[in-house]
XYZ file of C-alpha atoms in Angstrom:
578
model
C 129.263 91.890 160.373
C 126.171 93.964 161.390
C 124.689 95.017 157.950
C 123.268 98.560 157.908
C 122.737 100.527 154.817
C 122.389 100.208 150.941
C 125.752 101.423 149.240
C 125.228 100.093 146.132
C 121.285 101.027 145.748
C 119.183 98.039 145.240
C 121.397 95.486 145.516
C 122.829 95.882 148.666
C 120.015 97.154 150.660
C 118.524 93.854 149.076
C 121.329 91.090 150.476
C 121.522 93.308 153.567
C 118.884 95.402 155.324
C 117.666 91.687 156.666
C 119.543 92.122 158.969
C 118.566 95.701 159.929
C 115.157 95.387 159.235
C 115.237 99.313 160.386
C 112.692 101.869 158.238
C 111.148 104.746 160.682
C 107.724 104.246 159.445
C 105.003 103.333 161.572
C 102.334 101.914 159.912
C 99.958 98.989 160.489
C 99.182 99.389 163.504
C 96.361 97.725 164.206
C 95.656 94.840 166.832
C 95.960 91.032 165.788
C 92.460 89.785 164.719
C 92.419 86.820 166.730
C 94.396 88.296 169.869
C 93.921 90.562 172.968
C 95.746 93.683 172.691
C 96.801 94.775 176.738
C 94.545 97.585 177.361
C 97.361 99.076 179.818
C 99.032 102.662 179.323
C 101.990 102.307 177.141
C 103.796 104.753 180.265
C 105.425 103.135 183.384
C 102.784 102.712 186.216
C 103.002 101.147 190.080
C 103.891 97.928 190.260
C 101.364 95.397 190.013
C 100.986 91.416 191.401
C 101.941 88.620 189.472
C 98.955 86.546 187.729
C 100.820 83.696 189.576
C 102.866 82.166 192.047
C 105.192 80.204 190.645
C 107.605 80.451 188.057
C 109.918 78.624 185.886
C 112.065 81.514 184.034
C 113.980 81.984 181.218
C 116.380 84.664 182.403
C 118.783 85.743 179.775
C 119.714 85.107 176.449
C 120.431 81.775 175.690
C 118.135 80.312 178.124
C 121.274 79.318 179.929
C 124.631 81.294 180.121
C 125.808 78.558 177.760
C 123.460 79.818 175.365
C 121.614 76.166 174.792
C 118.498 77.583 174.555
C 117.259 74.640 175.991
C 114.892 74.486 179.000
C 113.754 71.385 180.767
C 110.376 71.419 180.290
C 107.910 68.827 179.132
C 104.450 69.769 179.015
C 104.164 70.350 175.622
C 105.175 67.117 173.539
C 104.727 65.460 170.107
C 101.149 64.258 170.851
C 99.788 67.866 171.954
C 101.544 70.737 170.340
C 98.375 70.682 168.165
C 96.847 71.842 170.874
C 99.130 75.162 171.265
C 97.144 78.268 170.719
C 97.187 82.085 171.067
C 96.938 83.133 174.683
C 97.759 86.914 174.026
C 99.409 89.285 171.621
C 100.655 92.692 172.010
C 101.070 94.732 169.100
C 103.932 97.207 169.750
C 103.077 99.977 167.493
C 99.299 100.287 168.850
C 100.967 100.292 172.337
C 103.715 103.651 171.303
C 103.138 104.350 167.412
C 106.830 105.325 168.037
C 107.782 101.469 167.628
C 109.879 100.878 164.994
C 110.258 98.697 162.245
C 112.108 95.611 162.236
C 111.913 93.860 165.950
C 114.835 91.306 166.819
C 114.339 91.356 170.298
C 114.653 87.850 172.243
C 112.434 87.571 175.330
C 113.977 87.154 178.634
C 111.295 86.250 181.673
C 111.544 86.514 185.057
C 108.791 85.439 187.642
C 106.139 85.623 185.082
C 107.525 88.408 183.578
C 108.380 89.024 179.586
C 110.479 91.831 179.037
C 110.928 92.722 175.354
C 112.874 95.351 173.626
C 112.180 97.468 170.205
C 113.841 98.768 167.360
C 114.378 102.368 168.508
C 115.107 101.254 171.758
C 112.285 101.094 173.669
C 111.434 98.662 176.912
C 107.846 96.672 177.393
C 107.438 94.502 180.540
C 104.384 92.167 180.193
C 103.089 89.608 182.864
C 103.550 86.571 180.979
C 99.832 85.160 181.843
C 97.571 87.885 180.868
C 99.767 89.937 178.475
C 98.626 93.296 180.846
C 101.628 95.619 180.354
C 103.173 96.063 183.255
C 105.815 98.874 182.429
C 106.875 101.050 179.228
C 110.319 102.673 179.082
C 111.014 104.948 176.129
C 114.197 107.199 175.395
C 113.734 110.561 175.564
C 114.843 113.265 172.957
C 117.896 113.981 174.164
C 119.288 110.468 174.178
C 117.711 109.432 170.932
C 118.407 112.351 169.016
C 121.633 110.514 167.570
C 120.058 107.163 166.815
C 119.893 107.833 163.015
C 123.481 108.440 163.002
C 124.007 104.360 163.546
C 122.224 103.636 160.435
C 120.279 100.543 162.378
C 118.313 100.705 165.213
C 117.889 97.231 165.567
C 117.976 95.668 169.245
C 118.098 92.190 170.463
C 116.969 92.312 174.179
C 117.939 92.582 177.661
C 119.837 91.385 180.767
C 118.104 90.846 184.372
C 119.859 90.854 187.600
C 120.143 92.877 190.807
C 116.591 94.136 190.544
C 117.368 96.003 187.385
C 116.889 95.502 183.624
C 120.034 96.337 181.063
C 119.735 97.580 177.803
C 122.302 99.119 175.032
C 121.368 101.628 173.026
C 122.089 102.454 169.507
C 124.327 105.200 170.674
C 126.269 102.952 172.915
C 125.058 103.724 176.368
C 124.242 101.375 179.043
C 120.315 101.997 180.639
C 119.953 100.364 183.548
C 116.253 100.383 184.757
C 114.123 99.508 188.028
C 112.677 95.828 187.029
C 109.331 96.299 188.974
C 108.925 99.967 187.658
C 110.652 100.641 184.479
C 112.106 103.869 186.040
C 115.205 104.692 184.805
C 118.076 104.190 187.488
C 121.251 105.038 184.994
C 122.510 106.089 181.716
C 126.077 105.818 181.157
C 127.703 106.227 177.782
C 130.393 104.003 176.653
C 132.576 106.554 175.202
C 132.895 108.044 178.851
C 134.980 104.715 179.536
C 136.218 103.548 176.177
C 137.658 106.750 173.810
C 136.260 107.035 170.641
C 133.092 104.612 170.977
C 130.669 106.868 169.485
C 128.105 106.557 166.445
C 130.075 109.602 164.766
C 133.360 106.934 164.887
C 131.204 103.707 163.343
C 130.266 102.026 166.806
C 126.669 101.193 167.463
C 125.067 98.505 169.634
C 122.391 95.907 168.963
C 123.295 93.192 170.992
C 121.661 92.060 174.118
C 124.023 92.497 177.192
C 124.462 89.316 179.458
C 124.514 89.674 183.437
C 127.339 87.443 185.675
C 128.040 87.481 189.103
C 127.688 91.321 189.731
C 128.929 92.154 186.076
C 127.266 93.097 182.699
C 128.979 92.065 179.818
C 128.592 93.436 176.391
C 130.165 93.551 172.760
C 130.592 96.197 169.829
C 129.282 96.407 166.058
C 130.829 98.298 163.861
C 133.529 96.121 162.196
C 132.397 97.260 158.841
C 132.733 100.961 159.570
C 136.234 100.198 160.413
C 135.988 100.399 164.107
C 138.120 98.386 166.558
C 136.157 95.773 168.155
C 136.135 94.778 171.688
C 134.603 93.007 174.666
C 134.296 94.998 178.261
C 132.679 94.257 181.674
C 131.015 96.752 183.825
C 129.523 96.638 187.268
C 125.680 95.995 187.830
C 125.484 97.826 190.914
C 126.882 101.487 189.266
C 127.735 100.433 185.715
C 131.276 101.507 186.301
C 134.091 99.340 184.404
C 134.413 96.276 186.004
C 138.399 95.112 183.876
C 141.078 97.784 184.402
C 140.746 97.778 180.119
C 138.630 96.364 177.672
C 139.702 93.342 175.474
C 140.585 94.318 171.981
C 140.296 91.936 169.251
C 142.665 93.780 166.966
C 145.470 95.620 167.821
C 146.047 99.484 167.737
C 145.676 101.357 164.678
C 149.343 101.227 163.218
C 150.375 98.050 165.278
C 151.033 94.569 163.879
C 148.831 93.644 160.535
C 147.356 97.116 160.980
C 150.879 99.136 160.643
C 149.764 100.405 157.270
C 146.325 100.047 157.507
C 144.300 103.203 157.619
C 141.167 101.566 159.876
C 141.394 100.056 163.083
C 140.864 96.797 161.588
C 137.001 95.919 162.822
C 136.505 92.608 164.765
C 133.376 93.858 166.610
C 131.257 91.323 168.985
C 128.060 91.843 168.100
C 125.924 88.716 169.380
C 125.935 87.969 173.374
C 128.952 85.998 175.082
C 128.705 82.836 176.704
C 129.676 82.092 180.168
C 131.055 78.809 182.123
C 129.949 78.832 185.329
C 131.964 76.448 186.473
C 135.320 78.029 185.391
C 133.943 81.348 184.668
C 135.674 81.722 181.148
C 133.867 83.647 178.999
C 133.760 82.917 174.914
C 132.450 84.669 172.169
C 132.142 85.324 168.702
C 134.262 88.065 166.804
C 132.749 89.443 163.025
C 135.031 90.423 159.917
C 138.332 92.481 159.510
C 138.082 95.191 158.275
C 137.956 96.542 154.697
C 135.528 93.342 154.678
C 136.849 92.708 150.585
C 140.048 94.238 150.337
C 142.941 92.464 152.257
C 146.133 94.186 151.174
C 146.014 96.746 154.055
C 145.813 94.363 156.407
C 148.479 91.448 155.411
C 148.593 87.902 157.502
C 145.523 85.660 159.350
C 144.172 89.279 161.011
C 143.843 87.864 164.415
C 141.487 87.627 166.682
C 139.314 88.556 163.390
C 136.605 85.525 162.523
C 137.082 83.971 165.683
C 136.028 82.072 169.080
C 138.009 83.958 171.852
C 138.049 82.614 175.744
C 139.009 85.050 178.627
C 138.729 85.138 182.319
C 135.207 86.576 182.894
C 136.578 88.555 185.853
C 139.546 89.867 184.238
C 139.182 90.235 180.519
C 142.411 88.323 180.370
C 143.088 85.909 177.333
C 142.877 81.981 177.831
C 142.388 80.981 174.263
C 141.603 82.333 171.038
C 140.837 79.805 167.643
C 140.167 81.291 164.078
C 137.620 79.931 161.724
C 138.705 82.528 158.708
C 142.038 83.096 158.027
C 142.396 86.650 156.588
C 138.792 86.824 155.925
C 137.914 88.435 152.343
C 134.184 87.128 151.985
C 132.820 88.973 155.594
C 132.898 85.221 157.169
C 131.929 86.447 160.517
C 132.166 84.205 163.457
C 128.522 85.926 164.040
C 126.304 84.186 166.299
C 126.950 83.340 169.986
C 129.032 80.585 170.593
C 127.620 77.186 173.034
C 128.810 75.564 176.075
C 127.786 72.103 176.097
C 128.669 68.922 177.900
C 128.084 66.262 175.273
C 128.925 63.037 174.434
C 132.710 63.241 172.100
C 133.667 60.065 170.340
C 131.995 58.139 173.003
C 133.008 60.491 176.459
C 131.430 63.166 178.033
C 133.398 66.824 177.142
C 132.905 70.135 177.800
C 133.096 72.096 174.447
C 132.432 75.474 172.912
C 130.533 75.312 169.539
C 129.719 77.456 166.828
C 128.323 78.126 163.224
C 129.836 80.809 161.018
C 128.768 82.691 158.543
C 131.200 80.949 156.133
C 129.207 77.894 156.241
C 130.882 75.523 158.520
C 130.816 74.550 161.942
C 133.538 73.683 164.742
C 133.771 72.233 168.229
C 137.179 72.889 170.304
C 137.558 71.920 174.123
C 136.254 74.318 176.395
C 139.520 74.074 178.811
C 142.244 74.275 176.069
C 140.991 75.356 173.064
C 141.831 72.098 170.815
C 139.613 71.221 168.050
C 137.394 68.767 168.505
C 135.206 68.895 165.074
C 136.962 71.459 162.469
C 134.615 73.071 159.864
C 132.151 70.610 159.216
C 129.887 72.304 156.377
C 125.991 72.923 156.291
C 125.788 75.151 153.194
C 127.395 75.352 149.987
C 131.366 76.127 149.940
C 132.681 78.405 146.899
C 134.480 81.721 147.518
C 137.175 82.961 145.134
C 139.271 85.623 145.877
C 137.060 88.894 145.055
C 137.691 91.128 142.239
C 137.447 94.677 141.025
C 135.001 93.213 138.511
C 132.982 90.727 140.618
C 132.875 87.125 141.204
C 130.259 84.999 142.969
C 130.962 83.489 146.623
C 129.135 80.808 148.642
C 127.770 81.892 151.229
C 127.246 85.170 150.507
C 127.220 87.944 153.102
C 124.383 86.833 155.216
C 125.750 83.339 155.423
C 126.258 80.549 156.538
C 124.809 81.086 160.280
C 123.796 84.787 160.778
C 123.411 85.367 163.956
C 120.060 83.706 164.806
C 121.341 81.167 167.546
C 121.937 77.445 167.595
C 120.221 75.234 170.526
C 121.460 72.065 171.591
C 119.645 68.886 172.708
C 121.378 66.385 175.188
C 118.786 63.606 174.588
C 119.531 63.549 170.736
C 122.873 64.890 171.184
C 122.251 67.041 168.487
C 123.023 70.249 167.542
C 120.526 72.094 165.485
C 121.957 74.771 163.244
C 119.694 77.533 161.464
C 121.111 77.785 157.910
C 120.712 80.657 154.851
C 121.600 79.470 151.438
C 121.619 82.823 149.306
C 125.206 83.481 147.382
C 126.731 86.968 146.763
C 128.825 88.878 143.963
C 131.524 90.270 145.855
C 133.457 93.366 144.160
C 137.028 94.269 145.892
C 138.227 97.586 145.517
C 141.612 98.248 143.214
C 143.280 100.125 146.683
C 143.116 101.214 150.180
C 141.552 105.300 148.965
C 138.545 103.324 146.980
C 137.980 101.058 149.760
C 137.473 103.829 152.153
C 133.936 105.540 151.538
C 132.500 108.239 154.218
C 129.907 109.418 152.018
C 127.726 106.294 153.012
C 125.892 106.140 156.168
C 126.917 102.506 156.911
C 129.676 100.499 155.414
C 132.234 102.609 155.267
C 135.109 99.802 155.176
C 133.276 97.268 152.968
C 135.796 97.037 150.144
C 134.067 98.120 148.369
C 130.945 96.636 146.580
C 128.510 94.181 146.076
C 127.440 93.649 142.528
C 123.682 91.942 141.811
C 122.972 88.149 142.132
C 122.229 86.725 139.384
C 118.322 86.770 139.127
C 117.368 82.863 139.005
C 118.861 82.400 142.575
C 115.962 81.563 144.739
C 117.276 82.527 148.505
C 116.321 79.455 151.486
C 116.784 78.175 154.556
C 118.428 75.398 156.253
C 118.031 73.800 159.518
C 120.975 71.547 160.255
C 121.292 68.794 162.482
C 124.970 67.787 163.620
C 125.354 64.599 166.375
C 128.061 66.297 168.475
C 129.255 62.798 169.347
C 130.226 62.049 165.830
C 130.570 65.603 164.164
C 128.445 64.417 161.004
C 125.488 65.798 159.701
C 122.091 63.778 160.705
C 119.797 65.571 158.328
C 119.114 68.623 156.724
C 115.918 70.293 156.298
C 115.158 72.844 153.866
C 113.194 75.571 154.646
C 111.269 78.318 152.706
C 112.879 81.511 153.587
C 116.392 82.017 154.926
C 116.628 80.769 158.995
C 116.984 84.321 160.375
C 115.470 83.951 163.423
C 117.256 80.691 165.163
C 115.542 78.044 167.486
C 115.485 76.734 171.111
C 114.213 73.429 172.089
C 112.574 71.478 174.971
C 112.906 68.154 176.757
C 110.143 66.889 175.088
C 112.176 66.346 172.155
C 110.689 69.122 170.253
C 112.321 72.304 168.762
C 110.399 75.340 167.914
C 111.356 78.402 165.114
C 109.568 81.040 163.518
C 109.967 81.803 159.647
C 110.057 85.261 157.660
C 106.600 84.816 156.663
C 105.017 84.878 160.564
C 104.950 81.528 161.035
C 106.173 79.705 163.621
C 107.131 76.043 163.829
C 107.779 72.642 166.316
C 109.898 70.115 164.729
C 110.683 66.670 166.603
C 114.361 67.405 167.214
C 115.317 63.404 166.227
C 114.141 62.936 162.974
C 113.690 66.353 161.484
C 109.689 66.108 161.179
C 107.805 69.448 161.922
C 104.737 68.509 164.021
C 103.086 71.609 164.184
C 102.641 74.975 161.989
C 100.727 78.367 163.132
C 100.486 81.458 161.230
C 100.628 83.937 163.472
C 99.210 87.403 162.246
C 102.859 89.048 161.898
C 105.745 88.607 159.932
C 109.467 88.710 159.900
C 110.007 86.388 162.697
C 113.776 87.299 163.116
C 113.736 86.535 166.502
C 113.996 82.722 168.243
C 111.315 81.697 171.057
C 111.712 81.675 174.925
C 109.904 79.474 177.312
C 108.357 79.756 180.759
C 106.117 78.436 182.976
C 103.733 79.642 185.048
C 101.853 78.360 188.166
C 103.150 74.893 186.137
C 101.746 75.610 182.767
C 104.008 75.746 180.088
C 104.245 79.000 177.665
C 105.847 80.130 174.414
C 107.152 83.826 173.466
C 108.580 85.167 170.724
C 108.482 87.949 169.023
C 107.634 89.050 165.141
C 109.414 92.304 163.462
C 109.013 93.483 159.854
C 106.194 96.248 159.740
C 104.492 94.457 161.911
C 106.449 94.038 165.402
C 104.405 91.900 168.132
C 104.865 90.119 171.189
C 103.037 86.676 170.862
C 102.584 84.021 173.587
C 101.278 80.687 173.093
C 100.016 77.781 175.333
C 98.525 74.379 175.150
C 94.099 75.350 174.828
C 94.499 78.739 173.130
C 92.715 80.338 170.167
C 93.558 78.334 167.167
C 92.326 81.274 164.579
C 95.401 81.838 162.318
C 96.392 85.313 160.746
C 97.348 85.619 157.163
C 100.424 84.695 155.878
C 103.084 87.855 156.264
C 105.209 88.608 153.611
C 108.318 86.994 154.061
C 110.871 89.904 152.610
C 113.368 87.107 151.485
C 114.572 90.225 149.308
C 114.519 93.959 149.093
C 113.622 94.384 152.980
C 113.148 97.985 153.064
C 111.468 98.898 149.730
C 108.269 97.076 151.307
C 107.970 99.678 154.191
């Protein structure tokens, strides 16, 4: 479930708006003392030459259309990440002071290329080297006149392919634009193609859309508002629908478990899909039914609700679908995107689809059939009663378990490496289907209705898990400070890298746990996990910071070593600091 607004005051926007992240204000907006701000015009200009000649890219997502987040590069190791330093940063809101609050945006590079997106929905194209901004694409007025209507303008990046760059809006439309110029090429809303998929309805989009073999393929968020979730393809070339329908997680309002219901039963997709190239099934992750507390409107296991669903890619047809939550009543999104790996299984290679929910466990089924391989194995406290009208106190709480900062996978080690949030939550159901059923609130309007305050000597953390896929046990755990919101990717050198709600950002040696390497960079909310490239053979790091503070940093082995100060890491009330 995509948190968006407070709508119980102070204690919901203080469990929640992590995830949104989403205030209008635009302050701080000065430079990084120890980096160089690109002096460029934040407005689209000619296109210019590379600062080298050759590449290695990371060119969607998840690295890979697996969503590994792993990239084969070795430069960097144990005995010299010491030696990273700052090459360049941008800071976004001295660029446009339109920025937003709040950045989640994963980097996607192409030929030297970073292309990042904002909260508010704006487009920056930097060459990766020199950090000289190559392009700026902003929405006008007329399409971003609706934006506050979503109640989150959070966005989580791009797709590349065909000479074009993809990006959903808030408002559910699909801008395609020119990758060398940033000129827009089309805008096409969804609701022209799908009835009813408008802001006004509960549908909003922050995910990053993932290109395919002529197709872009995206999700929907809105399961708390009620909406019905889905999964749709449309055509690179003209952005027409590329399935003759969309696939629907839930059935029709009035159909099945929803014959009494009075919402359309939620189920939205709101991280990116993962793709098999060899078979070209496509899985992903599907969020919370719908009233997220209150289950008596909705009787039975609520399929395809809390789930890892596999269709044809070229179709939209179903191959397999496998549920993690039966008849959710704790929001137990199957959140963030599911991984294709082939790994060693009880001693044999297997292709299998993995992923961490926000319930706190994690499963492996076989990519083919959809038979589980490793069934829940937990990497955060387990205790959720049944809610009541009066409150009780569930673990995870609503932010997890895995949120939907992504997993990465390491075929050395064999491990998976899970980014964890301990934080618990005091879930209040509603007494019937009229109180669970709020308009009044811009946001939740299905929640069920409440969350009541955690109790005040709960310190919220972090978790980064590490599960050998071979065995399905648990290697180690580490704790970190602040809840894991961003997520990590790793390298061939054995090292994984993740940034923390304070600014910093981290390398850990992927088999025994030990981070190697700290830097306190000079932003904060890192909610975002790190890309890798390489250019002209040297290897560089990207990522981005949000909070008030959203940046574009990229590292490399010999740069500036001057830290920032330490950000504040928000590990509560997000949006009463802005």
């Amino acid at each position: 479930m995509n948190k968006r607004t407070a709508i119980t005051g102070a204690t919901l926007s203080a469990l929640l708006a992590l995830t949104a992240c989403s205030t209008n204000k635009n302050n701080n907006a000065s430079p990084s003392p120890s980096a160089t701000t690109p002096a460029a015009s934040p407005s689209a200009s000619a296109p210019s030459s590379p600062s080298a000649t050759t590449f290695e890219n990371f060119p969607t997502y998840g690295y890979d259309l697996g969503n590994t987040r792993h990239v084969p590069f070795k430069e960097v190791t144990a005995d010299n990440v010491g030696d990273l330093g700052l090459v360049w940063t941008a800071d976004l809101k001295t660029l446009d002071a339109d920025v937003k609050n709040g950045n989640q945006s994963y980097p996607v590079v192409v030929d030297g290329v970073i292309f990042v997106t904002t909260a508010g929905n704006q487009v920056f194209a930097f060459d990766g080297v020199t950090g000289k901004l190559k392009w700026h694409w902003k929405p006008d007025a007329a399409l971003a006149k609706d934006f506050s209507k979503a109640g989150i303008i959070a966005n989580r990046g791009v797709a590349v392919g065909e000479g074009k760059v993809f990006m959903l809006t808030v408002n559910n439309h699909i801008i395609a634009l020119d990758q060398n110029t940033g000129a827009l090429v089309k805008d096409v809303n969804l609701a022209d193609s799908i009835e009813g998929v408008t802001v006004e309805n509960g549908y909003y989009e922050t995910t990053a859309p993932i290109y395919y073999k002529g197709n872009i393929y995206i999700g929907s968020s809105g399961g708390d508002n009620g909406v019905r979730g889905f999964v749709a393809a449309y055509k690179a070339s003209d952005l027409t629908p590329a399935w003759d329908a969309p696939f629907w997680t839930v059935p029709p309002k009035g159909q099945d478990w929803l014959a009494k219901s009075k919402y359309q039963g939620g189920g939205a997709v709101w991280n990116p899909v993962a793709i098999d190239e060899e078979t070209g099934i496509m899985y992903f992750a599907v969020g919370n039914p719908s009233p997220d507390f209150y289950g008596e409107g909705r009787p039975g296991a609520n399929p395809h609700t809390d789930s890892v669903v596999a269709v044809d890619s070229a179709t939209g047809k179903l191959v397999w679908s496998k549920q993690e939550i039966s008849h959710d009543l704790w929001d137990y999104d199957a959140a963030a995107s599911p991984m294709i790996l082939k790994a060693n299984v009880n001693g044999k290679q297997q292709k299998v689809v993995v992923e961490g929910g926000k319930s706190g466990q994690w499963w492996a089924w076989d990519a083919a059939t959809g038979k589980v391989v490793w069934d829940g194995v937990p990497f955060a406290k387990i205790s959720h009663p049944k809610p009541t009208p009066e409150g009780v106190l569930v673990y995870p709480g609503v932010l997890g378990g895995e949120n939907y900062a992504p997993e990465t996978y390491d075929p050395a080690s064999n491990y998976v490496l899970i980014p964890g949030i301990e934080y618990p939550s005091v879930l209040k159901s509603a007494k019937n289907q009229d109180e669970a059923f709020n308009k009044q609130f811009n946001g939740a309007w299905a929640f069920g209705t409440a969350l009541g305050e955690t109790p005040t000597d709960v310190v919220p953390f972090g978790t980064i898990t590490a599960i050998d896929v071979n065995t399905g046990k648990q290697v180690y755990q580490n704790k970190t400070k602040d809840m894991m919101r961003g997520g990590l990717s790793s390298t061939d050198a054995g090292l994984a890298f993740f940034g923390e709600l304070d600014g910093k950002i981290n390398a850990m040696e992927i088999k025994t746990g030990k981070v190697l390497w700290t830097f306190q960079t000079a932003g904060d909310n890192i909610q975002a996990a790190p890309s890798f490239f390489t250019a002209n053979g040297k290897q560089y790091l990207t990522f981005t910071s949000g909070g008030t503070k959203p940046k574009v940093h990229v590292f490399a082995l010999g740069g500036d070593k001057t830290q920032g100060s330490a950000g504040q890491a928000n590990n509560g009330n997000v949006h009463a600091a802005k």
